[in-house]
Amino acid sequence: MRPGRGAVAALLFVAVLVNLPFLHHSWQQWRISRDGVEVTAEVTDTDVLREQTDPHYVIRLRLPEDIDPDRQTWPAEVDRATWQRAEESGEIGVRVLRDDPGAQHVDGERASPLGYVVIGVVDVVVLLLGLLLWRVRRGGMTSDVIAGDTSEG
């Protein structure tokens, strides 16, 4: 029995769904670089997570009121030098979209590669499933091969 179009559509749907976060992030970073404004944010707190093994330097910042009227506190992981300057001065530079304070890029920000690794692994799995589906649709696999019949004769 050969898989129908529903299997292909489901595989394409999964591929699009898995890559949506990456596409959204890329689009948002493009908008920030094109339309963002440079502001100075107030540093409200600084922390070092996992200081003994693999330190992560985290700051919490508050954007100017004209950008973020709600005056929310936003976290960001930054490199050590930026963290030290922010802790000493109480300020940090941020490039942000005026109409979307959540869309921001903090000076010295460090991005975790974990999301890209997860997306890459799932993309490889989807690609392998697509290749398997393509082979089955071509009729290249028989029921004997699928059932594990390896007898010669």
mmCIF file of C-alpha atoms in Angstrom:
data_model
loop_
_atom_site.group_PDB
_atom_site.id
_atom_site.type_symbol
_atom_site.label_atom_id
_atom_site.label_comp_id
_atom_site.label_asym_id
_atom_site.label_seq_id
_atom_site.Cartn_x
_atom_site.Cartn_y
_atom_site.Cartn_z
ATOM 1 C CA MET A 1 0.000 0.000 0.000
ATOM 2 C CA ARG A 2 1.388 3.399 -0.972
ATOM 3 C CA PRO A 3 1.008 6.462 1.232
ATOM 4 C CA GLY A 4 -1.426 9.060 -0.046
ATOM 5 C CA ARG A 5 -1.260 12.787 -0.357
ATOM 6 C CA GLY A 6 -2.338 13.184 3.249
ATOM 7 C CA ALA A 7 1.022 11.872 4.461
ATOM 8 C CA VAL A 8 2.884 14.343 2.242
ATOM 9 C CA ALA A 9 0.685 17.213 3.416
ATOM 10 C CA ALA A 10 1.203 16.236 7.063
ATOM 11 C CA LEU A 11 4.971 16.111 6.577
ATOM 12 C CA LEU A 12 4.996 19.540 4.918
ATOM 13 C CA PHE A 13 2.817 20.926 7.714
ATOM 14 C CA VAL A 14 5.241 19.626 10.356
ATOM 15 C CA ALA A 15 8.223 21.102 8.455
ATOM 16 C CA VAL A 16 6.580 24.539 8.296
ATOM 17 C CA LEU A 17 5.440 24.390 11.921
ATOM 18 C CA VAL A 18 8.898 23.448 13.214
ATOM 19 C CA ASN A 19 10.591 26.282 11.317
ATOM 20 C CA LEU A 20 8.096 29.032 12.232
ATOM 21 C CA PRO A 21 9.996 30.170 15.361
ATOM 22 C CA PHE A 22 13.239 30.512 13.374
ATOM 23 C CA LEU A 23 11.483 32.411 10.580
ATOM 24 C CA HIS A 24 9.736 34.729 13.053
ATOM 25 C CA HIS A 25 12.986 35.427 14.902
ATOM 26 C CA SER A 26 14.819 36.174 11.645
ATOM 27 C CA TRP A 27 12.039 38.497 10.467
ATOM 28 C CA GLN A 28 11.989 40.279 13.826
ATOM 29 C CA GLN A 29 15.784 40.769 13.827
ATOM 30 C CA TRP A 30 15.575 42.198 10.294
ATOM 31 C CA ARG A 31 12.874 44.653 11.435
ATOM 32 C CA ILE A 32 14.962 45.681 14.451
ATOM 33 C CA SER A 33 18.036 46.316 12.316
ATOM 34 C CA ARG A 34 15.993 48.273 9.756
ATOM 35 C CA ASP A 35 13.436 50.183 11.864
ATOM 36 C CA GLY A 36 14.750 49.983 15.425
ATOM 37 C CA VAL A 37 15.787 52.992 17.491
ATOM 38 C CA GLU A 38 18.753 53.180 19.845
ATOM 39 C CA VAL A 39 17.787 53.887 23.466
ATOM 40 C CA THR A 40 19.438 53.742 26.850
ATOM 41 C CA ALA A 41 17.668 51.367 29.221
ATOM 42 C CA GLU A 42 17.808 51.381 33.008
ATOM 43 C CA VAL A 43 19.389 48.245 34.493
ATOM 44 C CA THR A 44 17.201 47.141 37.401
ATOM 45 C CA ASP A 45 19.058 43.976 38.431
ATOM 46 C CA THR A 46 22.058 41.803 37.558
ATOM 47 C CA ASP A 47 22.639 38.111 38.213
ATOM 48 C CA VAL A 48 25.240 35.462 37.474
ATOM 49 C CA LEU A 49 23.707 32.039 36.934
ATOM 50 C CA ARG A 50 25.782 28.848 37.315
ATOM 51 C CA GLU A 51 28.730 30.941 38.454
ATOM 52 C CA GLN A 52 30.959 27.974 39.361
ATOM 53 C CA THR A 53 30.540 25.830 36.230
ATOM 54 C CA ASP A 54 29.416 27.833 33.195
ATOM 55 C CA PRO A 55 28.577 31.427 34.125
ATOM 56 C CA HIS A 56 25.648 33.146 32.422
ATOM 57 C CA TYR A 57 25.515 36.913 32.926
ATOM 58 C CA VAL A 58 21.930 38.120 33.103
ATOM 59 C CA ILE A 59 20.611 41.643 33.425
ATOM 60 C CA ARG A 60 17.096 42.947 33.854
ATOM 61 C CA LEU A 61 16.305 46.216 32.175
ATOM 62 C CA ARG A 62 13.536 48.741 31.866
ATOM 63 C CA LEU A 63 13.041 50.663 28.628
ATOM 64 C CA PRO A 64 12.235 54.399 28.541
ATOM 65 C CA GLU A 65 8.579 55.280 29.114
ATOM 66 C CA ASP A 66 8.067 56.642 25.586
ATOM 67 C CA ILE A 67 9.011 53.193 24.216
ATOM 68 C CA ASP A 68 7.362 51.029 26.882
ATOM 69 C CA PRO A 69 4.586 52.904 28.726
ATOM 70 C CA ASP A 70 3.953 49.828 30.917
ATOM 71 C CA ARG A 71 7.604 49.971 32.104
ATOM 72 C CA GLN A 72 8.005 46.184 32.060
ATOM 73 C CA THR A 73 11.224 44.545 33.171
ATOM 74 C CA TRP A 74 12.965 42.600 30.408
ATOM 75 C CA PRO A 75 15.702 39.981 30.965
ATOM 76 C CA ALA A 76 18.725 39.567 28.701
ATOM 77 C CA GLU A 77 21.815 37.388 28.773
ATOM 78 C CA VAL A 78 24.931 39.386 27.916
ATOM 79 C CA ASP A 79 28.680 38.840 27.768
ATOM 80 C CA ARG A 80 30.760 39.405 30.895
ATOM 81 C CA ALA A 81 32.230 42.794 29.875
ATOM 82 C CA THR A 82 28.788 44.202 29.049
ATOM 83 C CA TRP A 83 27.402 42.804 32.314
ATOM 84 C CA GLN A 84 30.165 44.535 34.312
ATOM 85 C CA ARG A 85 29.586 47.875 32.551
ATOM 86 C CA ALA A 86 25.833 47.572 33.078
ATOM 87 C CA GLU A 87 26.275 46.740 36.757
ATOM 88 C CA GLU A 88 28.601 49.723 37.286
ATOM 89 C CA SER A 89 26.672 52.319 35.270
ATOM 90 C CA GLY A 90 23.094 51.105 35.782
ATOM 91 C CA GLU A 91 22.465 51.570 32.043
ATOM 92 C CA ILE A 92 22.687 49.586 28.833
ATOM 93 C CA GLY A 93 22.118 50.323 25.165
ATOM 94 C CA VAL A 94 19.170 48.688 23.430
ATOM 95 C CA ARG A 95 17.927 48.750 19.841
ATOM 96 C CA VAL A 96 14.148 48.384 19.955
ATOM 97 C CA LEU A 97 11.068 48.804 17.789
ATOM 98 C CA ARG A 98 8.970 51.773 18.886
ATOM 99 C CA ASP A 99 5.684 49.927 18.340
ATOM 100 C CA ASP A 100 6.859 46.626 19.886
ATOM 101 C CA PRO A 101 9.032 46.912 23.032
ATOM 102 C CA GLY A 102 9.406 43.137 23.164
ATOM 103 C CA ALA A 103 11.302 43.260 19.863
ATOM 104 C CA GLN A 104 14.725 44.357 21.029
ATOM 105 C CA HIS A 105 18.422 43.709 20.750
ATOM 106 C CA VAL A 106 20.503 44.485 23.841
ATOM 107 C CA ASP A 107 24.152 45.551 23.475
ATOM 108 C CA GLY A 108 26.420 42.571 24.179
ATOM 109 C CA GLU A 109 23.530 40.121 24.080
ATOM 110 C CA ARG A 110 24.371 36.415 23.879
ATOM 111 C CA ALA A 111 21.953 34.125 22.100
ATOM 112 C CA SER A 112 21.698 30.471 23.037
ATOM 113 C CA PRO A 113 22.207 28.038 20.138
ATOM 114 C CA LEU A 114 19.888 25.465 21.729
ATOM 115 C CA GLY A 115 16.831 26.519 19.712
ATOM 116 C CA TYR A 116 18.745 26.236 16.443
ATOM 117 C CA VAL A 117 20.049 22.792 17.424
ATOM 118 C CA VAL A 118 16.533 21.522 18.223
ATOM 119 C CA ILE A 119 15.137 22.926 14.956
ATOM 120 C CA GLY A 120 18.035 21.382 13.018
ATOM 121 C CA VAL A 121 17.525 17.940 14.557
ATOM 122 C CA VAL A 122 13.787 17.998 13.859
ATOM 123 C CA ASP A 123 14.461 19.194 10.282
ATOM 124 C CA VAL A 124 16.792 16.225 9.742
ATOM 125 C CA VAL A 125 14.126 13.832 11.064
ATOM 126 C CA VAL A 126 11.491 15.412 8.791
ATOM 127 C CA LEU A 127 13.897 15.174 5.827
ATOM 128 C CA LEU A 128 14.573 11.487 6.534
ATOM 129 C CA LEU A 129 10.845 10.794 6.810
ATOM 130 C CA GLY A 130 10.343 12.650 3.523
ATOM 131 C CA LEU A 131 12.999 10.525 1.825
ATOM 132 C CA LEU A 132 11.415 7.355 3.187
ATOM 133 C CA LEU A 133 7.996 8.513 2.013
ATOM 134 C CA TRP A 134 9.401 9.332 -1.430
ATOM 135 C CA ARG A 135 10.968 5.877 -1.696
ATOM 136 C CA VAL A 136 7.763 4.128 -0.641
ATOM 137 C CA ARG A 137 5.688 6.232 -3.077
ATOM 138 C CA ARG A 138 8.026 5.309 -5.927
ATOM 139 C CA GLY A 139 7.337 1.679 -5.171
ATOM 140 C CA GLY A 140 10.964 1.031 -4.370
ATOM 141 C CA MET A 141 10.161 -0.911 -1.209
ATOM 142 C CA THR A 142 8.174 -4.111 -1.338
ATOM 143 C CA SER A 143 6.145 -5.647 1.420
ATOM 144 C CA ASP A 144 8.849 -8.335 1.823
ATOM 145 C CA VAL A 145 11.463 -5.699 2.610
ATOM 146 C CA ILE A 146 9.144 -3.843 4.963
ATOM 147 C CA ALA A 147 8.206 -7.093 6.735
ATOM 148 C CA GLY A 148 11.862 -7.991 7.121
ATOM 149 C CA ASP A 149 11.925 -11.013 4.777
ATOM 150 C CA THR A 150 15.570 -11.435 3.818
ATOM 151 C CA SER A 151 15.436 -14.995 2.438
ATOM 152 C CA GLU A 152 17.155 -15.572 -0.864
ATOM 153 C CA GLY A 153 15.664 -17.528 -3.563
#
